Coordinates of C-alpha atoms in Angstrom, one line a residue:
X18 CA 4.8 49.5 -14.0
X19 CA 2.4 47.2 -11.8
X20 CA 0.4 46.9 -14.9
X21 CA 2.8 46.1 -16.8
X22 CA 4.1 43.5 -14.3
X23 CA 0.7 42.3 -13.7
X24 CA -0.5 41.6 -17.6
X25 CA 3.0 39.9 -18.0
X26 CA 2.3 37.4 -15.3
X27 CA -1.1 36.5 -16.6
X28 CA 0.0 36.3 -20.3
X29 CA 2.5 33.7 -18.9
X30 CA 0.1 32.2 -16.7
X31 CA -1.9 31.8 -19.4
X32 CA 0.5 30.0 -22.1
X33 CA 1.7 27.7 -19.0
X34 CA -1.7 26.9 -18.5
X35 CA -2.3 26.2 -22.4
X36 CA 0.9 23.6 -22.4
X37 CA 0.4 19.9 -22.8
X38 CA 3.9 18.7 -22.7
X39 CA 5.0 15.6 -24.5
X40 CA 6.7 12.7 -24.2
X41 CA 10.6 14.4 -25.3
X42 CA 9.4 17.8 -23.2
X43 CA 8.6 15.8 -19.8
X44 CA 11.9 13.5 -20.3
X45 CA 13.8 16.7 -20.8
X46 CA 12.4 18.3 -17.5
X47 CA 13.3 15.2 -15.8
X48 CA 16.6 13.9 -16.7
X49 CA 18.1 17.7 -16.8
X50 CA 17.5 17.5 -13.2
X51 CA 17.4 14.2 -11.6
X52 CA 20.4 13.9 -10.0
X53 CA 19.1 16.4 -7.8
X54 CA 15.8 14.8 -7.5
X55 CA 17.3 11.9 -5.9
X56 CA 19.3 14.1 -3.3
X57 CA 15.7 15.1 -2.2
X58 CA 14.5 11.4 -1.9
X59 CA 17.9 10.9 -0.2
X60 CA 17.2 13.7 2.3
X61 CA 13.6 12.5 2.8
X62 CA 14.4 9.0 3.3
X63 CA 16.9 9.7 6.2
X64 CA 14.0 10.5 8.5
X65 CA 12.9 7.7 10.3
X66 CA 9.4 7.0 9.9
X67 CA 7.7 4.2 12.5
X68 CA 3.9 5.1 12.8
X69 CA 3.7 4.1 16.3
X70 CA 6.4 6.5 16.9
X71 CA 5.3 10.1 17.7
X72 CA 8.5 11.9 17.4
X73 CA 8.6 10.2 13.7
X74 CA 5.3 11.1 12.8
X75 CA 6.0 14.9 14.0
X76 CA 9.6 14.9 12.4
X77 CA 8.1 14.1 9.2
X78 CA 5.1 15.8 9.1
X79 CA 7.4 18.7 10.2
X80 CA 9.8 18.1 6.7
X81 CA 7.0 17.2 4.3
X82 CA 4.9 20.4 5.5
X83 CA 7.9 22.8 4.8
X84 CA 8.4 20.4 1.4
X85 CA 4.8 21.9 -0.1
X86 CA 5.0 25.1 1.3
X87 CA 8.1 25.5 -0.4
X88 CA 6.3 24.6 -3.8
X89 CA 3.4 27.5 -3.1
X90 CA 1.4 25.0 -1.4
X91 CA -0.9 26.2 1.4
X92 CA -1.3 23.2 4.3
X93 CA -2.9 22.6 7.6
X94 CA -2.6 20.2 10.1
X95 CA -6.0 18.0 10.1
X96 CA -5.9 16.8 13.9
X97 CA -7.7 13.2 14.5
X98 CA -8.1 10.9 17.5
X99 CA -4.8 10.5 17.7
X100 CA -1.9 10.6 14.4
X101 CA -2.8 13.9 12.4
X102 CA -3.0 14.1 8.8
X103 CA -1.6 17.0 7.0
X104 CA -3.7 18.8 3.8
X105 CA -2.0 20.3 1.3
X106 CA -3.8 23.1 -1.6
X107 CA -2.8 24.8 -4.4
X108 CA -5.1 25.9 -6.7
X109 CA -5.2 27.3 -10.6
X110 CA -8.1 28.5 -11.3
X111 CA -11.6 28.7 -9.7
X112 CA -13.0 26.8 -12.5
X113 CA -10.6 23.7 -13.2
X114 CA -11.8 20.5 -11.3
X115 CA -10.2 19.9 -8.1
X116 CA -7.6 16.3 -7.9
X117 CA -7.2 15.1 -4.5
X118 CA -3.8 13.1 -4.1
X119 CA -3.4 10.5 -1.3
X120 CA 0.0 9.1 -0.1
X121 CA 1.2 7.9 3.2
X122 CA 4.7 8.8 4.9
X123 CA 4.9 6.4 7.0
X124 CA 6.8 3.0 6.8
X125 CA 7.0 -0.3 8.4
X126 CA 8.9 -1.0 11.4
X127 CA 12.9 -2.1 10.5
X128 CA 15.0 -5.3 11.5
X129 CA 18.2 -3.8 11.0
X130 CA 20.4 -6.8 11.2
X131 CA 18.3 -8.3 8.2
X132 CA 19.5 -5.2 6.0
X133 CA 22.1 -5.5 3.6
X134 CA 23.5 -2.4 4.9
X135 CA 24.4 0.2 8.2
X136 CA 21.4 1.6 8.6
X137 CA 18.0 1.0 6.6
X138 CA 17.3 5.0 7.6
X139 CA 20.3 5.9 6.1
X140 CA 19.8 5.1 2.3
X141 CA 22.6 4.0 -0.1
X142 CA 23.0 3.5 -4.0
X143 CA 23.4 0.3 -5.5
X144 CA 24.2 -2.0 -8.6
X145 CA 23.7 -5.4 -9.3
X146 CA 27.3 -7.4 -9.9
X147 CA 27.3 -10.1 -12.7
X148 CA 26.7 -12.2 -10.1
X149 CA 23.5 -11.2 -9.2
X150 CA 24.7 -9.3 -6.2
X151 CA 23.6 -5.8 -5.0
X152 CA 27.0 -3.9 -4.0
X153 CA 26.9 -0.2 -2.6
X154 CA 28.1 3.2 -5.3
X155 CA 29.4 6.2 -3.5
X156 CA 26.8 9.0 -4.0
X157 CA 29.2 10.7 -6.0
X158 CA 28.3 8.0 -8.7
X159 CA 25.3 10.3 -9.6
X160 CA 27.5 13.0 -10.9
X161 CA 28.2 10.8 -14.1
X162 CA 25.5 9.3 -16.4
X163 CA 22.7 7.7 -14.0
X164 CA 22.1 4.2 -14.8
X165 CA 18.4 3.5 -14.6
X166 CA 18.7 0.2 -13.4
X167 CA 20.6 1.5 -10.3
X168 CA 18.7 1.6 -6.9
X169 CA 18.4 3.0 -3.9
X170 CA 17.9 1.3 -0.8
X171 CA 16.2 2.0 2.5
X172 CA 13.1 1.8 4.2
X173 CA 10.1 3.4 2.2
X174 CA 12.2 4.0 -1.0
X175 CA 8.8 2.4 -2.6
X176 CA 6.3 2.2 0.5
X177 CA 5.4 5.8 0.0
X178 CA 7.9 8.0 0.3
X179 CA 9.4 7.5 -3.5
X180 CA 6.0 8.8 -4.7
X181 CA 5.8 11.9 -2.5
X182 CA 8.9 12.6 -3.6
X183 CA 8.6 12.5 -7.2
X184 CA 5.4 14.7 -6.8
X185 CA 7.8 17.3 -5.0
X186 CA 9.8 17.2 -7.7
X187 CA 7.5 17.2 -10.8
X188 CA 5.7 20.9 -9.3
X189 CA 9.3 22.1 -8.7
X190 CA 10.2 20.9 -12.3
X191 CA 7.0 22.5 -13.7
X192 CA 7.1 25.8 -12.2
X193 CA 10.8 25.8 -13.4
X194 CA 9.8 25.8 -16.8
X195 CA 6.4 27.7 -16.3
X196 CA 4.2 24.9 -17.0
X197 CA 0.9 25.2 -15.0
X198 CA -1.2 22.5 -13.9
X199 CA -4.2 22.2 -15.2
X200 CA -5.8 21.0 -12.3
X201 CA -6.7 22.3 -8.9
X202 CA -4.6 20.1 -6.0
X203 CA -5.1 18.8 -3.0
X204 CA -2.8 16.3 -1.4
X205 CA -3.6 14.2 1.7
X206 CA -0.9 12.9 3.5
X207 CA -1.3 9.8 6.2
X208 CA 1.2 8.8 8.9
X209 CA -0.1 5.7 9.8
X210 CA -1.3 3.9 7.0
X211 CA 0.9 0.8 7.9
X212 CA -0.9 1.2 11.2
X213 CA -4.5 0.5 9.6
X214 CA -4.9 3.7 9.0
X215 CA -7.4 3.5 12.2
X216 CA -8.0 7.2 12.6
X217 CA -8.9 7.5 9.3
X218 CA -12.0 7.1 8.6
X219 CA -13.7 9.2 11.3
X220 CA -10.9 12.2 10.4
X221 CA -12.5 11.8 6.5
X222 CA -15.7 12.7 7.6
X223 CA -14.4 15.4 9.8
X224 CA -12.8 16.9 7.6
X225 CA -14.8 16.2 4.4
X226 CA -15.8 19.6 3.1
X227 CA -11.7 20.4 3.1
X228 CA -11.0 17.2 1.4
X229 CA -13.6 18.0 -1.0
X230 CA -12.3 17.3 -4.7
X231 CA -13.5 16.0 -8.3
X232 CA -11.7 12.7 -8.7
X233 CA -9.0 10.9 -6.4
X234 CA -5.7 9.6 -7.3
X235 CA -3.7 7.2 -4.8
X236 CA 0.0 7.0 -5.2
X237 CA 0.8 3.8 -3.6
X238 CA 1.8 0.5 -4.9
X239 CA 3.9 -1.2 -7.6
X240 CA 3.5 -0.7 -11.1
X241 CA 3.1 -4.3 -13.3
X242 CA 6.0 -6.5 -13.3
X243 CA 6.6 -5.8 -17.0
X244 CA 7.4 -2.3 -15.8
X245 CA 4.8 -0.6 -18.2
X246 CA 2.8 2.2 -16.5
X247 CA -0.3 0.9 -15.2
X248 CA -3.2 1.9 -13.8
X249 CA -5.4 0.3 -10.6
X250 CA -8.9 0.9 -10.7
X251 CA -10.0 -1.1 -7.2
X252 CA -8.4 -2.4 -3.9
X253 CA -9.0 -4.8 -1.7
X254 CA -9.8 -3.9 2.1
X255 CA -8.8 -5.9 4.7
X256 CA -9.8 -6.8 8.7
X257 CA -7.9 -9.2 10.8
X258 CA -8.6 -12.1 13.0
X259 CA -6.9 -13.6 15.5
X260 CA -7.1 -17.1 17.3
X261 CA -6.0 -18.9 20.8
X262 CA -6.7 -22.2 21.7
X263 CA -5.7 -23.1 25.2
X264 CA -4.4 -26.2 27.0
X265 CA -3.2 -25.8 30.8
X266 CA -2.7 -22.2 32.7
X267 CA 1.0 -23.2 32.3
X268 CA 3.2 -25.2 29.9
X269 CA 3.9 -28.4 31.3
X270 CA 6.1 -30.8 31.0
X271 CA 6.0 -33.1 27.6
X272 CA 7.1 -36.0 29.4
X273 CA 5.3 -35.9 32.5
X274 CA 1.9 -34.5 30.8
X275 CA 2.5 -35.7 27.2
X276 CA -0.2 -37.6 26.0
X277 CA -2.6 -36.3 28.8
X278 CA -3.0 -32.4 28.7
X279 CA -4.2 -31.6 25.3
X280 CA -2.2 -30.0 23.0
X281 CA -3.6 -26.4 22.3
X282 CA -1.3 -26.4 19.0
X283 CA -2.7 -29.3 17.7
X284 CA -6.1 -28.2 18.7
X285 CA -5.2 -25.1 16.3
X286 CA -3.4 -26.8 13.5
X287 CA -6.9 -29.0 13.3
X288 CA -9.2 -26.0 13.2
X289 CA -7.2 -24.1 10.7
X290 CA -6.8 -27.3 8.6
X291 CA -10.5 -27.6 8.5
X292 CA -10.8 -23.8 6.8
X293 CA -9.6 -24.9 3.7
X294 CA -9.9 -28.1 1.2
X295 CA -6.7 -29.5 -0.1
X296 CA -6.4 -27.4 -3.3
X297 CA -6.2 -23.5 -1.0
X298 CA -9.7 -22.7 -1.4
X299 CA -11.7 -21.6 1.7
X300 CA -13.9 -24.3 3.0
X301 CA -16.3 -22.1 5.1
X302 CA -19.4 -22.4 3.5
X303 CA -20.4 -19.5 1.8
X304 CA -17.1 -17.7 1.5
X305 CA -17.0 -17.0 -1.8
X306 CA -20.9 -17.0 -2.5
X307 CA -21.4 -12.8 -3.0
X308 CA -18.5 -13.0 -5.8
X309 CA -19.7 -12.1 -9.1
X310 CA -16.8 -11.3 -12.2
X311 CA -19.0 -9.9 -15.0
X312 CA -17.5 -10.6 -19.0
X313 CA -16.1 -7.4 -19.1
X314 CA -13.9 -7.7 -16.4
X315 CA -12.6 -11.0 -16.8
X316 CA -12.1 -9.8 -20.5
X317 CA -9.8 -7.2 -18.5
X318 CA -8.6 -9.5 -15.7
X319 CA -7.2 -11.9 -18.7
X320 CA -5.7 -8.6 -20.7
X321 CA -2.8 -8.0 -17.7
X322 CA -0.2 -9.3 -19.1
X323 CA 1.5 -11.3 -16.3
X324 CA 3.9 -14.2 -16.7
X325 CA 2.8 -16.6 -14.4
X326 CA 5.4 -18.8 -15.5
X327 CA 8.3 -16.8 -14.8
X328 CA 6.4 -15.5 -11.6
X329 CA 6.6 -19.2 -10.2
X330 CA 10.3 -19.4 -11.2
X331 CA 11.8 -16.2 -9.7
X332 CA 9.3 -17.0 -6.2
X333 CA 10.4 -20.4 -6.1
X334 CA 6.7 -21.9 -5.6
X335 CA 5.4 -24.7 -7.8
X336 CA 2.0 -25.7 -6.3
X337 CA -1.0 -22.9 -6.3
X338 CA -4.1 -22.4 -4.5
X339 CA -7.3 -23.1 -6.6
X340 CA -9.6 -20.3 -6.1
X341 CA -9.2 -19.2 -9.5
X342 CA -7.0 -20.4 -12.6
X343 CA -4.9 -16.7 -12.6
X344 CA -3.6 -14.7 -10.7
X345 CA -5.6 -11.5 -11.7
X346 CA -9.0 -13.5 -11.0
X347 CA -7.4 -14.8 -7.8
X348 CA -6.9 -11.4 -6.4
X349 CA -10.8 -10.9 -7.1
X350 CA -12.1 -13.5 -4.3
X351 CA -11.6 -12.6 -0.4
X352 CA -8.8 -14.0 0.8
X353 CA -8.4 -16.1 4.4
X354 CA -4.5 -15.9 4.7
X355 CA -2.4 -17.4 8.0
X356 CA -0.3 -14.3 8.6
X357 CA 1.1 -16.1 11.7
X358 CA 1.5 -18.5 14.4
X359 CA 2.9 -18.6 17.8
X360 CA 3.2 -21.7 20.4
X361 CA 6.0 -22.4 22.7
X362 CA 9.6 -21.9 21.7
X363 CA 11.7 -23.4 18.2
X364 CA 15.5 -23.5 17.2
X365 CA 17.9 -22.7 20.1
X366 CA 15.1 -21.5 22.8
X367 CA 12.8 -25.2 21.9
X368 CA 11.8 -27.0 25.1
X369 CA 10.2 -29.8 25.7
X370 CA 6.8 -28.9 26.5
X371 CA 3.2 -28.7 26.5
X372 CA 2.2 -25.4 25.2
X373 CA -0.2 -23.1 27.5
X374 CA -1.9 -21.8 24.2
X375 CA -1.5 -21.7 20.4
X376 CA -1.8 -18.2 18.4
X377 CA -2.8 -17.5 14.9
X378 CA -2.7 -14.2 13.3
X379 CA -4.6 -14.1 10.0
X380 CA -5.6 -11.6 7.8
X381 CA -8.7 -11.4 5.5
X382 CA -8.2 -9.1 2.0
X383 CA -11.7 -7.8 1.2
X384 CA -13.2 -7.3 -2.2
X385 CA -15.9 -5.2 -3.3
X386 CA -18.6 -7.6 -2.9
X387 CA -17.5 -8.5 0.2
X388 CA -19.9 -8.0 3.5
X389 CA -17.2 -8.1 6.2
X390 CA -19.4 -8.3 9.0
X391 CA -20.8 -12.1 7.3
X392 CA -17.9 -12.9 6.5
X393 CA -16.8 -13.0 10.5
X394 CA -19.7 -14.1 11.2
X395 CA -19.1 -17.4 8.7
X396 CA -16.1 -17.9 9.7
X397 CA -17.3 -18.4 13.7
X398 CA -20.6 -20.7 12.5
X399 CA -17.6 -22.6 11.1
X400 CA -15.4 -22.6 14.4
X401 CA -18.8 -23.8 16.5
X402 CA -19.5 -25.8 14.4
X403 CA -15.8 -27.8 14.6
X404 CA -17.0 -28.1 18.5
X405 CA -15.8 -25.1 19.4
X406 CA -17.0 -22.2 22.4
X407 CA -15.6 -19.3 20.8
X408 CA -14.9 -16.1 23.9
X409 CA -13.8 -13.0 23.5
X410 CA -11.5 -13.3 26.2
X411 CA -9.1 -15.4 27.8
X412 CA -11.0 -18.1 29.6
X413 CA -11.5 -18.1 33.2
X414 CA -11.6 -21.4 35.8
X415 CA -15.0 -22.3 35.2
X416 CA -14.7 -22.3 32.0
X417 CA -11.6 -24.0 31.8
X418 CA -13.6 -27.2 34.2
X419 CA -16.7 -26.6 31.6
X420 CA -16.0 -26.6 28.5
X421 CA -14.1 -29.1 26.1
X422 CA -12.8 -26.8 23.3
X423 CA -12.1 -23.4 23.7
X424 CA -11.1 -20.4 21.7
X425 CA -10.4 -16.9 21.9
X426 CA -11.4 -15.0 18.5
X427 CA -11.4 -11.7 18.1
X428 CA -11.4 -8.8 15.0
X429 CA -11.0 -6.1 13.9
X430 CA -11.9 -4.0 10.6
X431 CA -9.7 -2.1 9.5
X432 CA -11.1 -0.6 5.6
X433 CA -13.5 -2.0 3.2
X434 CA -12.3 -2.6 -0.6
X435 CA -12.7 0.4 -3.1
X436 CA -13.7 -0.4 -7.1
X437 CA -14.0 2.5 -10.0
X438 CA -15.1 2.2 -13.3
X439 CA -12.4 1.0 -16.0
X440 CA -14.0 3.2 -18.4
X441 CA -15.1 6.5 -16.5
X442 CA -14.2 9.9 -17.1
X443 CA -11.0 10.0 -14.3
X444 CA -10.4 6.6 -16.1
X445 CA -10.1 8.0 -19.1
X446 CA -8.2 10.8 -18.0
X447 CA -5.3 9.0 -16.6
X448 CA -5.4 7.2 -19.6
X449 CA -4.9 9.3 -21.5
X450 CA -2.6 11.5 -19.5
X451 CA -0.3 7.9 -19.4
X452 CA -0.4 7.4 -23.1
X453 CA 0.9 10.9 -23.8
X454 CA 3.8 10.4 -21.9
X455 CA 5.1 6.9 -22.5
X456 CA 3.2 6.4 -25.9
X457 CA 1.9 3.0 -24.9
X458 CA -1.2 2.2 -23.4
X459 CA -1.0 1.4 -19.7
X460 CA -1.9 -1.7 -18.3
X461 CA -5.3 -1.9 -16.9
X462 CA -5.8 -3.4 -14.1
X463 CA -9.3 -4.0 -12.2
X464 CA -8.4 -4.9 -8.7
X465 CA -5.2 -4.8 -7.2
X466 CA -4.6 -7.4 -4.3
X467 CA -3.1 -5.0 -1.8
X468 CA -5.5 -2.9 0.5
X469 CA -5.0 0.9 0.6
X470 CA -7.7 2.9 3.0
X471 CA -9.5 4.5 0.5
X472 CA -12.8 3.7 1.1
X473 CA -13.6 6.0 3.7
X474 CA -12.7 8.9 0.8
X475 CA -15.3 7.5 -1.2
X476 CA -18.2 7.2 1.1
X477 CA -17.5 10.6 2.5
X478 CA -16.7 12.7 -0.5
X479 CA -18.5 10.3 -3.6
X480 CA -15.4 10.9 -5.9
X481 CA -14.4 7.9 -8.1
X482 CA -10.8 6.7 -7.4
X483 CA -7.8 5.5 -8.9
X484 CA -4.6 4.5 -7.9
X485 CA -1.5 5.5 -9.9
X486 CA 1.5 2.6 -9.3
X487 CA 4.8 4.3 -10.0
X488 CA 7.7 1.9 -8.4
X489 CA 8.8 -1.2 -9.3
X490 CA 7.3 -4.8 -8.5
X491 CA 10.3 -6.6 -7.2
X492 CA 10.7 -3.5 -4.4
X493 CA 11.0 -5.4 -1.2
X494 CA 8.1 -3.4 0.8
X495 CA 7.2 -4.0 4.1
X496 CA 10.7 -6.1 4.2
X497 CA 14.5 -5.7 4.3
X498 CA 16.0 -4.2 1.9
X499 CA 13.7 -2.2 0.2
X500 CA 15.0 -0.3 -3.0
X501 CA 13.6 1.9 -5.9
X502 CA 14.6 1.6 -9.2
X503 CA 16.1 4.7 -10.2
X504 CA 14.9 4.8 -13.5
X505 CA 11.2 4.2 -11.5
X506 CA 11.7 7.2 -9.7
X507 CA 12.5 9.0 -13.0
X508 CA 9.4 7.7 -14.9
X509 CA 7.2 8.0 -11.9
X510 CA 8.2 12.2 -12.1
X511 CA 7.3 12.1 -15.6
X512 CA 3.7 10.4 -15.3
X513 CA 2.9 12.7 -12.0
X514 CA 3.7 15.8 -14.6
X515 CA 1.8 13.8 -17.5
X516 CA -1.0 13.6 -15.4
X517 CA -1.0 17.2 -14.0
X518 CA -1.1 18.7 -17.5
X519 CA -3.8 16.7 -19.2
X520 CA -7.1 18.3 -19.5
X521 CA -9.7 16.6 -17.6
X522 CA -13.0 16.4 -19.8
X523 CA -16.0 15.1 -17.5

């Protein structure tokens, strides 16, 4: 009878393993069960997910551990300096390549006031009104037909716990109908991504012989704004910078010391002023100078079909910064972006006053050409060169008597930019997974202009990467009122399934 048992099992491991479902099977699987795909999202989201949080880095790693092991997954617990990262395997067969899968659970911190409902950890379902407005369905709404252009809102709908959740739910639909990857899995999960992902990078290398795989797939970020699936072949890194001028060891009194004291604030507004020429493009000399688009990518830089036009309207922005004439090229330069500033009080709280000291927060998106240590290292010839001592620390009272321009600069790296091959093997791959499931080619897209820490996977394990956008543009991550499209969420099952059954062919 065990025999029996046993050659049954294989036979039907081995027609699962010959299936390459197609577009109509894979929209089946899905839409028979979506309704309860969302109540897992729903359940998922409720967890409150705040990196610097412990208990919400343990309460999730908690749910999304028992979440794979329910789906035959093996897992451990990959400890680092400080957040942990959990692993998660299943394999096939001994001989299939290996796909490592990278998502992040956690989200960024929420303003609940600015939400447009109770609690943004406590998701809800919405429509738009013919008015443009978004008002709240009961749940029970789902029972009927699902309208794809429904949403659900709450923080990390998009910004990543949509993704994990539709990867949840294509295994579960898979093993369902006894369709068997065709691909060994690994999944990597980070709780602190929106953190940095500082830990990282040192964990990778830890830890690389478990994270071992043949190719990388990220699932992060929105799909194109023409909601066609679309592929990411590069990301930008990023490292931040922060600046302080100073005036007097206390704010003083405008009337008293205006005129007099100078104005740390100004001071700041100058330097900034002077990193940049009138048109947006970084004044710094050298900036751009390690830059190189060949013809090939611009070819596929000018292919993505963005509306730049109708970008502009639904922003509300008319003027642009120069760097480049598009916005794909744009994205391909290193950016110098004021993320912030901070000087005395505004609104209600303003005072008439003399600032102590003037803060600016800026952040600096790498590209692959990109050396971030010159770049810093530009940027503070620059400063010196305005007339500037540039510390590392607050200054103390000598150098407040000595010197006649001050300011405090200080970095930090956080990952370096990531580009694969448009037309490589994994390329092709996804390719042609994509194309078998939505019968359209994706959109290709070079370099995205987010940053996602995937460097350190690359330099550790030498796998090419790829990331795999599956929500919608117009999301709201990192803000209030972030949403996923429902039909997204749907289509974002079907690519993950797409994608799992196509035969990779080195």
């Amino acid at each position: 009878m065990k025999s029996i048992t046993f050659a049954l099992g294989l036979l039907i491991s081995c027609i699962g393993l010959a299936q390459t479902p197609d577009k109509t099977t894979l929209e089946k699987l899905t839409n028979q069960a979506l309704s309860t795909n969302i109540e897992l999202l729903k359940d998922w989201l409720s967890l409150p997910n705040n990196g610097l949080i412990e208990q919400h880095v343990q309460t999730n790693l908690n749910y999304a551990q028992a979440a794979f092991e329910a789906r035959g997954f093996t897992t451990q617990v990959l400890e680092t300096e400080a957040t942990p990262l959990l692993l998660a395997e299943r394999f096939t067969q001994k001989t299939l390549p290996t796909l490592l899968l990278y998502a992040h659970a956690d989200g960024q911190p929420v303003e609940p006031e600015r939400w447009n409902q109770p609690n943004p950890y406590a998701p809800v379902l919405k429509q738009q009104t013919a008015l443009g407005e978004w008002e709240i369905l009961p749940w029970s709404a789902l029972q009927n037909t699902i309208n794809p252009d429904w949403r659900i809102y709450g923080r990390s709908t998009s910004d990543d716990k949509g993704p994990i959740a539709m990867l949840w739910s294509a295994i579960a639909l898979m093993d369902q109908a006894n369709i068997t990857p065709k691909v060994n899995l690994k999944v990597i999960i980070d709780f602190e991504e929106e953190l940095g992902s500082p830990n990282l990078p040192a964990a990778v290398k830890v830890h690389k012989e478990k994270l071992a795989a043949d190719m990388l797939v990220i699932l992060d970020g929105p799909q194109h704004s023409t909601n066609q699936p679309t592929l990411s072949f590069g990301a930008r890194g990023i490292q931040t910078l922060t600046l302080t001028t100073f005036g007097a060891k206390g704010s003083q009194h405008s009337g008293h010391y205006g005129n007099y004291i100078t104005n740390p604030a100004r001071q700041l507004s100058q330097l900034l002023a002077s990193f940049y020429t009138d048109d947006g493009r970084v004044a710094i000399p050298g900036y751009y100078e390690d830059v190189a688009i060949s013809e090939t990518e611009m070819t596929a830089l000018k292919n993505v079909p963005d509306d730049e036009a109708q970008l502009k309207k639904d922003l509300g922005y008319v003027t642009q910064d120069s760097v480049a004439s598009f916005l794909q090229a744009a994205i391909q330069y290193p950016s110098l972006n004021i993320r912030g500033l901070k000087s005395g009080w505004v609104g209600d709280e303003a005072r008439t006053i003399v600032p102590d000291r003037a803060i600016a927060e800026l952040d600096i998106r790498l590209v692959k050409s990109s050396q971030p240590a010159k770049l810093i290292e530009r940027i503070q010839s620059h400063i010196e060169n305005q007339g500037y001592t540039v510390l590392s620390s607050p200054p103390n009272d000598e150098q407040r008597l000595s010197l006649d321009k001050i300011v405090q600069m200080n970095h930090q790296f956080s990952y370096d930019a990531f580009k694969t091959d448009i037309d490589s093997p994994v390329g092709e791959w996804l390719t042609s997974a994509l194309e078998r499931a939505f019968e359209t080619s994706p959109v290709i897209i070079p370099t995205s202009g987010g940053s996602i820490p995937i460097s350190p996977f690359l330099k550790a394990l030498k796998v090419p990467a790829v990331s795999v956008p599956v929500v919608n543009s117009d999301n709201n991550q990192h803000s209030p009122n972030e949403n996923i499209r429902i039909g997204h969420y749907r289509d974002g099952i079907i690519s993950i399934m797409a994608i799992l059954t196509q035969e990779f062919k080195p």
